[in-house]
Coordinates of C-alpha atoms in Angstrom, one line a residue:
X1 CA 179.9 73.1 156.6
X2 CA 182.5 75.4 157.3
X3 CA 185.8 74.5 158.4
X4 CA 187.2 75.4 161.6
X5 CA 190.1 77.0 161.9
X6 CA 192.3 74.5 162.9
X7 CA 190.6 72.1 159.6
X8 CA 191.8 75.1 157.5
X9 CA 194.9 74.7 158.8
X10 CA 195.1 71.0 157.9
X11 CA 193.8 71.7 154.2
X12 CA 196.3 74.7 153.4
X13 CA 199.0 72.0 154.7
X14 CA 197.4 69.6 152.0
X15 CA 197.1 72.2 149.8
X16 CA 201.5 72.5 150.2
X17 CA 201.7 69.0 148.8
X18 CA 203.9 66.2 150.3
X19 CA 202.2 63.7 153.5
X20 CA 201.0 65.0 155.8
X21 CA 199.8 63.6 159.7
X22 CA 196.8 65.3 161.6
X23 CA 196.9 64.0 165.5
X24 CA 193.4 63.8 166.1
X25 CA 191.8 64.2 169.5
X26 CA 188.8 61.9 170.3
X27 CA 185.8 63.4 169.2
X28 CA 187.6 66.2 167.4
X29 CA 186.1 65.5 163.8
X30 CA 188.1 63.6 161.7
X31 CA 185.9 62.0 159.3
X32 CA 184.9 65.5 158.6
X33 CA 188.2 67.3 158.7
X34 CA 188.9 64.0 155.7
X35 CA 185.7 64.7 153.6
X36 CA 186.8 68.1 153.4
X37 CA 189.8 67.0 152.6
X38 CA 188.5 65.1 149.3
X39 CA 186.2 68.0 148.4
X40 CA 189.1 70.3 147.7
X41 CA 190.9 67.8 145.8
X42 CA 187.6 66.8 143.3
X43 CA 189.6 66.7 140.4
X44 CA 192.3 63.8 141.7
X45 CA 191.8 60.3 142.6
X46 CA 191.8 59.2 146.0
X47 CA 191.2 56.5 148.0
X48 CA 189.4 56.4 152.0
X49 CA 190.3 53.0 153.6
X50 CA 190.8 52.1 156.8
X51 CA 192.1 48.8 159.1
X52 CA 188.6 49.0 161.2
X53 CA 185.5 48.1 158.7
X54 CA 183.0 50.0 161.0
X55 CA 184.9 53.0 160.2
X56 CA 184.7 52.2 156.4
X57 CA 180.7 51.2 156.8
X58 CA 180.5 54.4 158.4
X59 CA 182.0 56.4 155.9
X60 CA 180.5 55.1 153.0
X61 CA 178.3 57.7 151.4
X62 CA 179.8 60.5 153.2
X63 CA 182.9 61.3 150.8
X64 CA 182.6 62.9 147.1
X65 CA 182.6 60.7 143.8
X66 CA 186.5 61.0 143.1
X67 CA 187.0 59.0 146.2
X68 CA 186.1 55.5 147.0
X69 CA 185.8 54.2 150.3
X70 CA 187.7 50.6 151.0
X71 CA 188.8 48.8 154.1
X72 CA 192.4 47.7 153.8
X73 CA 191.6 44.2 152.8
X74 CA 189.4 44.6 150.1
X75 CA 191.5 46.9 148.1
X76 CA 194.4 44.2 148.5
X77 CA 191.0 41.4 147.1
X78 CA 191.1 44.2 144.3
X79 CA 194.2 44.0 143.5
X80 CA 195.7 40.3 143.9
X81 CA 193.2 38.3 146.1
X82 CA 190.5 37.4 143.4
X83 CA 192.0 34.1 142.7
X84 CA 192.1 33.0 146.2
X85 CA 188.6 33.7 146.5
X86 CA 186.8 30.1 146.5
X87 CA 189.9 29.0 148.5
X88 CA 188.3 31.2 151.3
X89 CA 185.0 29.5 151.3
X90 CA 186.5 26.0 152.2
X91 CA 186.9 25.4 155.8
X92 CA 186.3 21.7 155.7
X93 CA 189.9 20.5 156.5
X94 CA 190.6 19.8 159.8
X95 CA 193.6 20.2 162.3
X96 CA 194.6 16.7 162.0
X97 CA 194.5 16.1 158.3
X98 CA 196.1 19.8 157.9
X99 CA 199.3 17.9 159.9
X100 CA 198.8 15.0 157.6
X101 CA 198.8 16.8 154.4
X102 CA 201.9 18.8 155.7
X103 CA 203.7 15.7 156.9
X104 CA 203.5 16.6 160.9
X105 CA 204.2 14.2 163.5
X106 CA 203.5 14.3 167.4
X107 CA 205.6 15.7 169.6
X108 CA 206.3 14.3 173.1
X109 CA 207.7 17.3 175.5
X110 CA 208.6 16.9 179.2
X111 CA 207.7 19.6 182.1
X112 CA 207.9 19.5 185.8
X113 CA 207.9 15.3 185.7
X114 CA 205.1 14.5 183.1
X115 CA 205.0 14.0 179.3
X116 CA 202.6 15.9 177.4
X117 CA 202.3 15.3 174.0
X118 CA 201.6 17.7 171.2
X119 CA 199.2 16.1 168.9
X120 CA 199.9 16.3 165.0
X121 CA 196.9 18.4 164.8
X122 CA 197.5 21.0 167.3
X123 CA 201.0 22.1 166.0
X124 CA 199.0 22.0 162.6
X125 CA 196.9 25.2 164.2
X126 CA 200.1 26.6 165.7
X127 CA 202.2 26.7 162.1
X128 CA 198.8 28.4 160.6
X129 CA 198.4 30.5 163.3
X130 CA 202.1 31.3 163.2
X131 CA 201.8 32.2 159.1
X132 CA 198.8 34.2 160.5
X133 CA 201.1 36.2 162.7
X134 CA 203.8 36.3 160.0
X135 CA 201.3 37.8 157.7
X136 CA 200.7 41.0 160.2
X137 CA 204.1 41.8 160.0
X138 CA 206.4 43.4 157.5
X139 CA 208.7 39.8 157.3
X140 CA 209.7 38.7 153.8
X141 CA 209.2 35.2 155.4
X142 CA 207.9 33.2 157.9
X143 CA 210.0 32.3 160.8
X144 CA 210.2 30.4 164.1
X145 CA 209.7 33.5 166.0
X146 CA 206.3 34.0 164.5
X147 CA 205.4 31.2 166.5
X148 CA 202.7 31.8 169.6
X149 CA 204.4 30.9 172.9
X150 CA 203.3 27.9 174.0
X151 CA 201.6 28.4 177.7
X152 CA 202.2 25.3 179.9
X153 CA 205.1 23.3 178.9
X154 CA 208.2 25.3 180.4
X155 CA 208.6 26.4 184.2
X156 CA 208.5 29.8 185.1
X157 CA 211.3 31.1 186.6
X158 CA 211.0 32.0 190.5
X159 CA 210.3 35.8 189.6
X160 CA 207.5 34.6 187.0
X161 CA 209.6 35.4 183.7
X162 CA 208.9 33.0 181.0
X163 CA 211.8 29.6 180.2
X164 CA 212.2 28.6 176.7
X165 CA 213.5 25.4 176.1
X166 CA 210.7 23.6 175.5
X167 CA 209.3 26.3 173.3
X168 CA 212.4 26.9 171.4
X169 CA 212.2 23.2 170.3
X170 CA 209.1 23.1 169.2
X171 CA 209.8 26.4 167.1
X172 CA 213.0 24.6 165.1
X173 CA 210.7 21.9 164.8
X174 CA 208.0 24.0 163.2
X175 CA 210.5 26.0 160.9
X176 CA 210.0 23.7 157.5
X177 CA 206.1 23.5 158.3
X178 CA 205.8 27.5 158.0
X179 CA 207.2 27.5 154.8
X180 CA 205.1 24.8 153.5
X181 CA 202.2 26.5 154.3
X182 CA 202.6 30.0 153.5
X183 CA 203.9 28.1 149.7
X184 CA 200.6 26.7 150.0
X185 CA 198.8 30.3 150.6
X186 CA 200.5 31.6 147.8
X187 CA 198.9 29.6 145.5
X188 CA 195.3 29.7 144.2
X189 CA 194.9 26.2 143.7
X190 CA 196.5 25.6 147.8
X191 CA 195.0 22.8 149.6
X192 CA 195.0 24.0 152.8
X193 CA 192.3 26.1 154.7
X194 CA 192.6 29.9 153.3
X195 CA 193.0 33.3 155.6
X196 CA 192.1 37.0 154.6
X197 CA 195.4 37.8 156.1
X198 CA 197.1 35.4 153.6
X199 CA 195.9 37.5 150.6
X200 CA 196.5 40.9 152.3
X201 CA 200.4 39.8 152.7
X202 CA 200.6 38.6 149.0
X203 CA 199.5 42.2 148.1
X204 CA 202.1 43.9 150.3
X205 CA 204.6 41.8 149.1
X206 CA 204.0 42.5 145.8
X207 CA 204.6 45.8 145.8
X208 CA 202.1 47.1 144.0
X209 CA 200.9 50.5 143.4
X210 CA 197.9 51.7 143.4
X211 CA 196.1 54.1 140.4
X212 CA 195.7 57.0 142.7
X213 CA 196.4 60.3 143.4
X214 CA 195.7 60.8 146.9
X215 CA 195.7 58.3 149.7
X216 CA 193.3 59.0 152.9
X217 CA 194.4 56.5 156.2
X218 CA 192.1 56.8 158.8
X219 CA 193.0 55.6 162.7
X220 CA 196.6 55.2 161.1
X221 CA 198.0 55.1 164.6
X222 CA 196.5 51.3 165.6
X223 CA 198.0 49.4 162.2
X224 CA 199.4 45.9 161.5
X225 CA 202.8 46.2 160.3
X226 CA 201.8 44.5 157.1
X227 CA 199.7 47.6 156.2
X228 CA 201.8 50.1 157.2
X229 CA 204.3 48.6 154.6
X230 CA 201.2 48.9 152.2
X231 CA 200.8 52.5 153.0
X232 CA 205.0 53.5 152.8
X233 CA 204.9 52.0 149.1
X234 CA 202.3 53.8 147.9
X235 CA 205.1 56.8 148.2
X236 CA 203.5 57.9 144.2
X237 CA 200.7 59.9 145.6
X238 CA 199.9 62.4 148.0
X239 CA 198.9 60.8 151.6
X240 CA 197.2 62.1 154.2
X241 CA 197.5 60.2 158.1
X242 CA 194.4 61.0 160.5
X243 CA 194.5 59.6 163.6
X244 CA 195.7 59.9 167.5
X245 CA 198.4 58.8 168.9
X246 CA 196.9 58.9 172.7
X247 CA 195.1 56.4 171.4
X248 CA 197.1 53.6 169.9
X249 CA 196.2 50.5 172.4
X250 CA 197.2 47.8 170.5
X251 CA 200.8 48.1 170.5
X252 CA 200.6 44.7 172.7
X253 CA 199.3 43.0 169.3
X254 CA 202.3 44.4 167.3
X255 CA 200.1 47.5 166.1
X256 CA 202.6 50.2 164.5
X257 CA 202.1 54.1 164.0
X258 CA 201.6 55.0 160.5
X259 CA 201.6 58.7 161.2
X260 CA 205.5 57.7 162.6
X261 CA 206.6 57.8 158.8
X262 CA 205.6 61.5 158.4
X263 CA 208.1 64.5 158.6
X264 CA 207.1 66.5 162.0
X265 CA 206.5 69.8 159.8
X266 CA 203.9 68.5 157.7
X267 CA 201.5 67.7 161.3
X268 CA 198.9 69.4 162.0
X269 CA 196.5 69.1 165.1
X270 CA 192.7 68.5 165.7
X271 CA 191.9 69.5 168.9
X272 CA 188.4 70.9 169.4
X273 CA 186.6 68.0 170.8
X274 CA 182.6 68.2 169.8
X275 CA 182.1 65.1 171.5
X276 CA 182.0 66.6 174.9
X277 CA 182.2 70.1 176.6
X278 CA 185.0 71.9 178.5
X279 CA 184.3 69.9 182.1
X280 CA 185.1 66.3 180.2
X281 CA 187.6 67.9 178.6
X282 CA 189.4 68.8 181.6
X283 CA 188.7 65.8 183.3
X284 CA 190.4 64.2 180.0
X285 CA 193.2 66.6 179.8
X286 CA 194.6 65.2 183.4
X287 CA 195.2 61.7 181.9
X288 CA 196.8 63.6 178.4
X289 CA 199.1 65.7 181.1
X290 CA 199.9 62.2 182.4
X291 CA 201.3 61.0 179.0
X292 CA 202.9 64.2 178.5
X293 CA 201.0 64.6 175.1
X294 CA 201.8 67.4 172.1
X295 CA 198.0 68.4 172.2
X296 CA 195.2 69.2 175.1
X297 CA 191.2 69.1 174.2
X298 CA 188.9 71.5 174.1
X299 CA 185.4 70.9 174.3
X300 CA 183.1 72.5 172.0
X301 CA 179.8 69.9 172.8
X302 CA 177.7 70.0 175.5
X303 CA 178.4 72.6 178.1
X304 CA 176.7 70.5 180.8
X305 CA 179.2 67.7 180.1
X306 CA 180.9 66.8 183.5
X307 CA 182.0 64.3 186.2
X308 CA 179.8 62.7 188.1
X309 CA 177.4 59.7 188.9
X310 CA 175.5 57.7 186.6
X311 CA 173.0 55.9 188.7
X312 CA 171.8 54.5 185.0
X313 CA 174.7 54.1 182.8
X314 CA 174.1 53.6 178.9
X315 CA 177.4 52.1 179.7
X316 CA 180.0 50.7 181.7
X317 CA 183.5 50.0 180.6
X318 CA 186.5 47.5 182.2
X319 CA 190.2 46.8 182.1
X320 CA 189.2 43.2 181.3
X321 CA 186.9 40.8 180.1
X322 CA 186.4 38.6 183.2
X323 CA 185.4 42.2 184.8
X324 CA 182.8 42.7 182.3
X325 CA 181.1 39.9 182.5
X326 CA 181.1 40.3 186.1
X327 CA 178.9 43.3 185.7
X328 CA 176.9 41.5 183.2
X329 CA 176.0 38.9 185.8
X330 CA 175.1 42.4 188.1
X331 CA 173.2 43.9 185.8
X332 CA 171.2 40.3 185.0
X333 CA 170.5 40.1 188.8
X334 CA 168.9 42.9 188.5
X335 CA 166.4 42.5 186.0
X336 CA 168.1 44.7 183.7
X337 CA 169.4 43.5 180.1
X338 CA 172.8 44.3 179.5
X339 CA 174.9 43.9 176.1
X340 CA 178.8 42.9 175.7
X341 CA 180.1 44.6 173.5
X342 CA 181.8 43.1 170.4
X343 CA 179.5 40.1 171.3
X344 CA 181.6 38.2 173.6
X345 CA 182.9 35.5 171.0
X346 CA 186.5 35.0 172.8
X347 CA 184.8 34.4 176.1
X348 CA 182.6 31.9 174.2
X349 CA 185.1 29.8 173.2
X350 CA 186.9 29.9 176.5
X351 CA 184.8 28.8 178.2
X352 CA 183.8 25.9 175.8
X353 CA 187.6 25.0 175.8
X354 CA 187.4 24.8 179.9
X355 CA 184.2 23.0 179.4
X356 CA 185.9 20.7 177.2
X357 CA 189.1 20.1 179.0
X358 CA 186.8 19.7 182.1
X359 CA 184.7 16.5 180.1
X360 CA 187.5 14.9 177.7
X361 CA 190.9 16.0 179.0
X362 CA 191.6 17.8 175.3
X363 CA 190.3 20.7 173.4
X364 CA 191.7 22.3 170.2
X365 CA 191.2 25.8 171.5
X366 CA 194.5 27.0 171.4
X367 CA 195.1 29.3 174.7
X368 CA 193.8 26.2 176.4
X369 CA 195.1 22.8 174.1
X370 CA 198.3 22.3 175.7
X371 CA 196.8 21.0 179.3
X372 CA 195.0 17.3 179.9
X373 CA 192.8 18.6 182.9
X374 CA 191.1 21.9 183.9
X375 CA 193.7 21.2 187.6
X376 CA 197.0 22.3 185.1
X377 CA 195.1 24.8 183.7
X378 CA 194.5 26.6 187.7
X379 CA 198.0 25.8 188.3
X380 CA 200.0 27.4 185.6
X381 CA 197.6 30.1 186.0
X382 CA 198.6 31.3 189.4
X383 CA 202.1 30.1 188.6
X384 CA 203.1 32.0 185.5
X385 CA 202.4 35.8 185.9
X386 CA 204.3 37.1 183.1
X387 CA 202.2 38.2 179.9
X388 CA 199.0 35.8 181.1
X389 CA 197.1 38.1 184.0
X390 CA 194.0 37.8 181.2
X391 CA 194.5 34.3 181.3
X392 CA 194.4 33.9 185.3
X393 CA 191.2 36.1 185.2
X394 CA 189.4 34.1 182.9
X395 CA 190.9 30.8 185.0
X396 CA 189.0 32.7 188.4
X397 CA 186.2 33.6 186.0
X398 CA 185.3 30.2 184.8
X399 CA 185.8 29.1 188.5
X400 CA 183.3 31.8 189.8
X401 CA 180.6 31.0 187.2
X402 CA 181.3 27.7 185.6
X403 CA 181.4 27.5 182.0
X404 CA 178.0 26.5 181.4
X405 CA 177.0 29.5 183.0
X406 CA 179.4 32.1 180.7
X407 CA 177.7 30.3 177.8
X408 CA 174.2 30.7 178.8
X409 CA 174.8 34.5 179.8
X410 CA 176.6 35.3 176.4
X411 CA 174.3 32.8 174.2
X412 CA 170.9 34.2 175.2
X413 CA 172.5 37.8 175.5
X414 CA 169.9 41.1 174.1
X415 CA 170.3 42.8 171.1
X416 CA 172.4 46.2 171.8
X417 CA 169.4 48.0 170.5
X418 CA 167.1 46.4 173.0
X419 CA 169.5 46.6 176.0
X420 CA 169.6 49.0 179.0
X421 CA 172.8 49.4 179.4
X422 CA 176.5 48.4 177.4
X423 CA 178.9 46.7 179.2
X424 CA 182.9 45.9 177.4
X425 CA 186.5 46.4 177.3
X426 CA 187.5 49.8 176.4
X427 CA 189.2 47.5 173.9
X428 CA 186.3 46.7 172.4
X429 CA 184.6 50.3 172.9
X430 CA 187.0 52.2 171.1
X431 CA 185.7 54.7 168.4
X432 CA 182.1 54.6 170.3
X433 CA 180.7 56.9 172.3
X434 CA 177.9 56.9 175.0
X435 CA 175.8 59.7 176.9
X436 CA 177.2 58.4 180.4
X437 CA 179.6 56.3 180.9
X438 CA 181.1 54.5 184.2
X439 CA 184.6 53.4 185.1
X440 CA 185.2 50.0 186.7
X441 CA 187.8 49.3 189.2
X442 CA 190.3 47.2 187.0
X443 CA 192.4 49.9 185.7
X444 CA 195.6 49.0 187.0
X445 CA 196.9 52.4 188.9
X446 CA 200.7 54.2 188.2
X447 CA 200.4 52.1 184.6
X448 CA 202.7 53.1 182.0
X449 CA 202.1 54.8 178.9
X450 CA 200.2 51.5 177.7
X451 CA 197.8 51.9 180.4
X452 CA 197.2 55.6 180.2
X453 CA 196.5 55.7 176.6
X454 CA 193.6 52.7 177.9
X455 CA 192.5 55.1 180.3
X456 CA 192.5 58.3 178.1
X457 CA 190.5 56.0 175.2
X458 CA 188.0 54.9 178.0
X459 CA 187.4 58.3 179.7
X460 CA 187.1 59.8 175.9
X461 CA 183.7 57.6 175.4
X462 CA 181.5 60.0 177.1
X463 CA 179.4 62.8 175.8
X464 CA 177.4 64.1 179.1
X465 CA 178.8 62.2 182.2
X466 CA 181.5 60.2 182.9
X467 CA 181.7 58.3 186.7
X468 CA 185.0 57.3 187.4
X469 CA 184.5 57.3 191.1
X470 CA 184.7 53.7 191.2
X471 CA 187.9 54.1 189.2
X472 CA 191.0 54.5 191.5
X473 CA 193.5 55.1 188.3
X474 CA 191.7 57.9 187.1
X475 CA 190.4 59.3 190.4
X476 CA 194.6 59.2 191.4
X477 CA 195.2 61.6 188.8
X478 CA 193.2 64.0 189.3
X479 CA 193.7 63.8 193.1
X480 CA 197.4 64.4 191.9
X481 CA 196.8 67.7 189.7
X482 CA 198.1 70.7 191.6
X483 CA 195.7 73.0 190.2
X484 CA 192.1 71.5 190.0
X485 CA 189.1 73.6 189.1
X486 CA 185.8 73.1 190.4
X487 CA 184.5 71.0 186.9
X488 CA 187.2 68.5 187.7
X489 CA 185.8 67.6 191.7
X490 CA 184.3 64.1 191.4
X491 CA 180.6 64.2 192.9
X492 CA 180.8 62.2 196.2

């Protein structure tokens, strides 16, 4: 095909040598803009790879001979993880003879007048799952603030801001147990159960370079830290950033901004959006206006693109996962046969922990492992605002349905391709696109940049219609845009 002009742009700044960053507006053709990319360099070595395999999946086959097309973690298999292969086909170990093979003992800790104890196999998860963490940073070495905070054993303040004590404990506690067990995942012949993220850190802390000329990064503004360390030592070859910074939602989960590392002359800027046409664009542009962004869409698809109603959504997206499967349980009422997008596995296993709790007083899933009964699980809940609001929804959500229910809904769920309609997080929807897509009523309005760039990723999904009049935050801004033209008036 031929390039656009703005893609011309990008490959004469490739052409210049040195990194280079293209901010990339949804829908504005990046895997494109990167296979032409390749094509003009035939005669060099590069390398496609990406943090997201879909992406990968979906790029393979699309990009010329000289480049091959890896996710993150299996260039790092490539390159160091071979000999921890078998170790990631053994899962038989258990929690409590992981905390006896590390030498863990239980830990009695005292909130608001009872004991609780902290059995030897639980902080066996937490030290893993602290390595785990560890592992998606750019650390040199586990620490005791890699461990998760630990919900229900220290009193909220009276403004809902987290206390420590008890936590901070059980982190100098923990210290000697994190090094034993990323020694352990340093080792081929390790005994304890192995991680993809184990062998991923090994690679970055190696060093290691790899035999390329050119390095291709796609959505390189959602990374772990651990990659972006990758990518800055790979500072041999030519490399080339794609992705947009409007849309980098997981900076709650520590996600970092490759394209940060790249000099602001060498960035260049997609902004032709063939995902949609110029009404969704506008519509779109309000929320970019909002975060005061470096680049505005135009939309080069469908002309009839617009706001509006969907009276039959191909789908809806939420805030939050307790308002999805509300609308799941809508759309099942119905008759209809929606799909959860990305499958529903964490609600799954929430509400098996509840169910659990609810029967036996313990489970081992960890959100949920501290408390003895489901009563301390309502309580802290509604007591401890700060950094848990998904936790108190899936608390109301289990209440509302029970969590037999949630696991009969998500169990005997239809296939996507047999559904009527898709129903997720824009979380989960992110890099998809539907014909018409509805807004739900959980976006928090006047949210900070976090919560605009969420808003911006879910009203970038559409291709024909998008129905945000059910959606306050989005409906707000365009109620707040001094000069709005007649494709921007929401269909009453």
């Amino acid at each position: 095909m031929r390039p656009t002009d703005q893609q011309e742009h990008v490959l004469d700044l490739v052409g210049e040598g040195g990194d280079v960053a293209v901010e990339a507006g949804a829908g504005c053709g990046k895997t494109t803009t990167l296979r032409l990319i390749a094509e003009a360099k035939r005669r060099s070595r590069g390398r496609y790879t990406a943090f997201n395999k879909s992406l990968v999946l979906d790029a393979e086959g699309k990009f010329p001979s000289n480049v091959r097309v890896t996710t993150v973690h299996a260039m790092a298999m490539g390159q160091v993880g071979i000999p921890f292969r078998p170790r990631l086909d053994d899962h038989t170990a258990k929690s409590d003879r992981v905390g006896e093979m590390l030498g863990l003992e239980s830990q009695a800790i005292t909130y608001d007048g009872r004991t609780q104890v902290l059995t030897r196999g639980y902080l066996a998860s937490l030290a893993r799952r602290a390595v785990e963490v560890f592992c998606q940073s750019d650390d040199v070495m586990p620490e005791p603030h890699h461990v998760p905070y630990i919900d229900g054993i220290d009193p909220p303040e009276n403004d809902g801001h987290r206390t420590w004590a008890n936590n901070l404990g059980v982190r100098r506690y923990l210290a000697p147990f994190l090094e034993k067990v990323w020694e352990d995942a340093q080792d081929p012949k390790g005994k304890l159960p192995y991680r993809h993220a184990f062998y991923l850190k090994v690679f970055q802390l190696s060093g290691r370079r790899l035999p390329i000329d050119f390095l291709l990064v796609d959505e390189a503004q959602d990374l772990p830290e651990v990659m972006r360390a990758i990518f800055r030592r790979q500072d041999h070859c030519q490399r080339i950033f794609v992705g947009d910074s409007n849309q980098a939602i997981y900076g709650w989960l520590g996600a970092v901004n490759a394209m940060d590392d790249v000099p602001a002359r060498s960035r260049a800027y997609l902004s032709n959006s063939f995902r949609f046409g110029p009404g969704l664009a506008a519509a779109n542009n309000v929320v970019l206006d909002a975060l005061r962004a470096p680049i505005r869409l135009t939309g080069v698809g469908s002309p009839t693109s617009r706001l509006g109603r969907a009276p039959e959504p191909t789908a809806i997206l939420t805030r939050n996962n307790a308002t999805a499967f509300d609308q799941m349980i809508v759309f099942l009422e119905l008759g209809l046969r929606p799909f959860l997008i990305g499958g529903g596995e964490d609600l799954v296993k929430f509400a098996e922990g509840a169910l659990e709790i609810k029967q036996t007083g313990r489970t081992a899933y960890p959100r949920l492992a501290i408390f003895q009964t489901w009563a301390q699980v309502q309580e802290y809940a509604e007591k401890d605002p700060m950094g848990v609001t998904e936790l108190a929804l899936l608390v109301k959500l289990v209440d509302a349905y029970t969590p037999e229910r949630v696991i009969e809904v998500l169990g005997h769920m239809t296939a996507e391709a047999e559904a009527d309609v898709a129903i997720g997080t824009t979380h989960s929807a992110k890099g998809r696109e539907w014909e018409s897509v509805v807004l739900t009523d959980d976006f928090p309005e006047a949210g900070g940049t976090e919560e605009l760039r969420v808003l911006y990723v879910a009203g970038t999904r559409a291709m024909e219609i998008l129905d945000v009049n059910g959606c306050d935050a989005f409906r707000t801004l365009l109620a707040d845009r001094r000069t709005e033209g007649p494709q921007l008036r929401l269909v009453p």
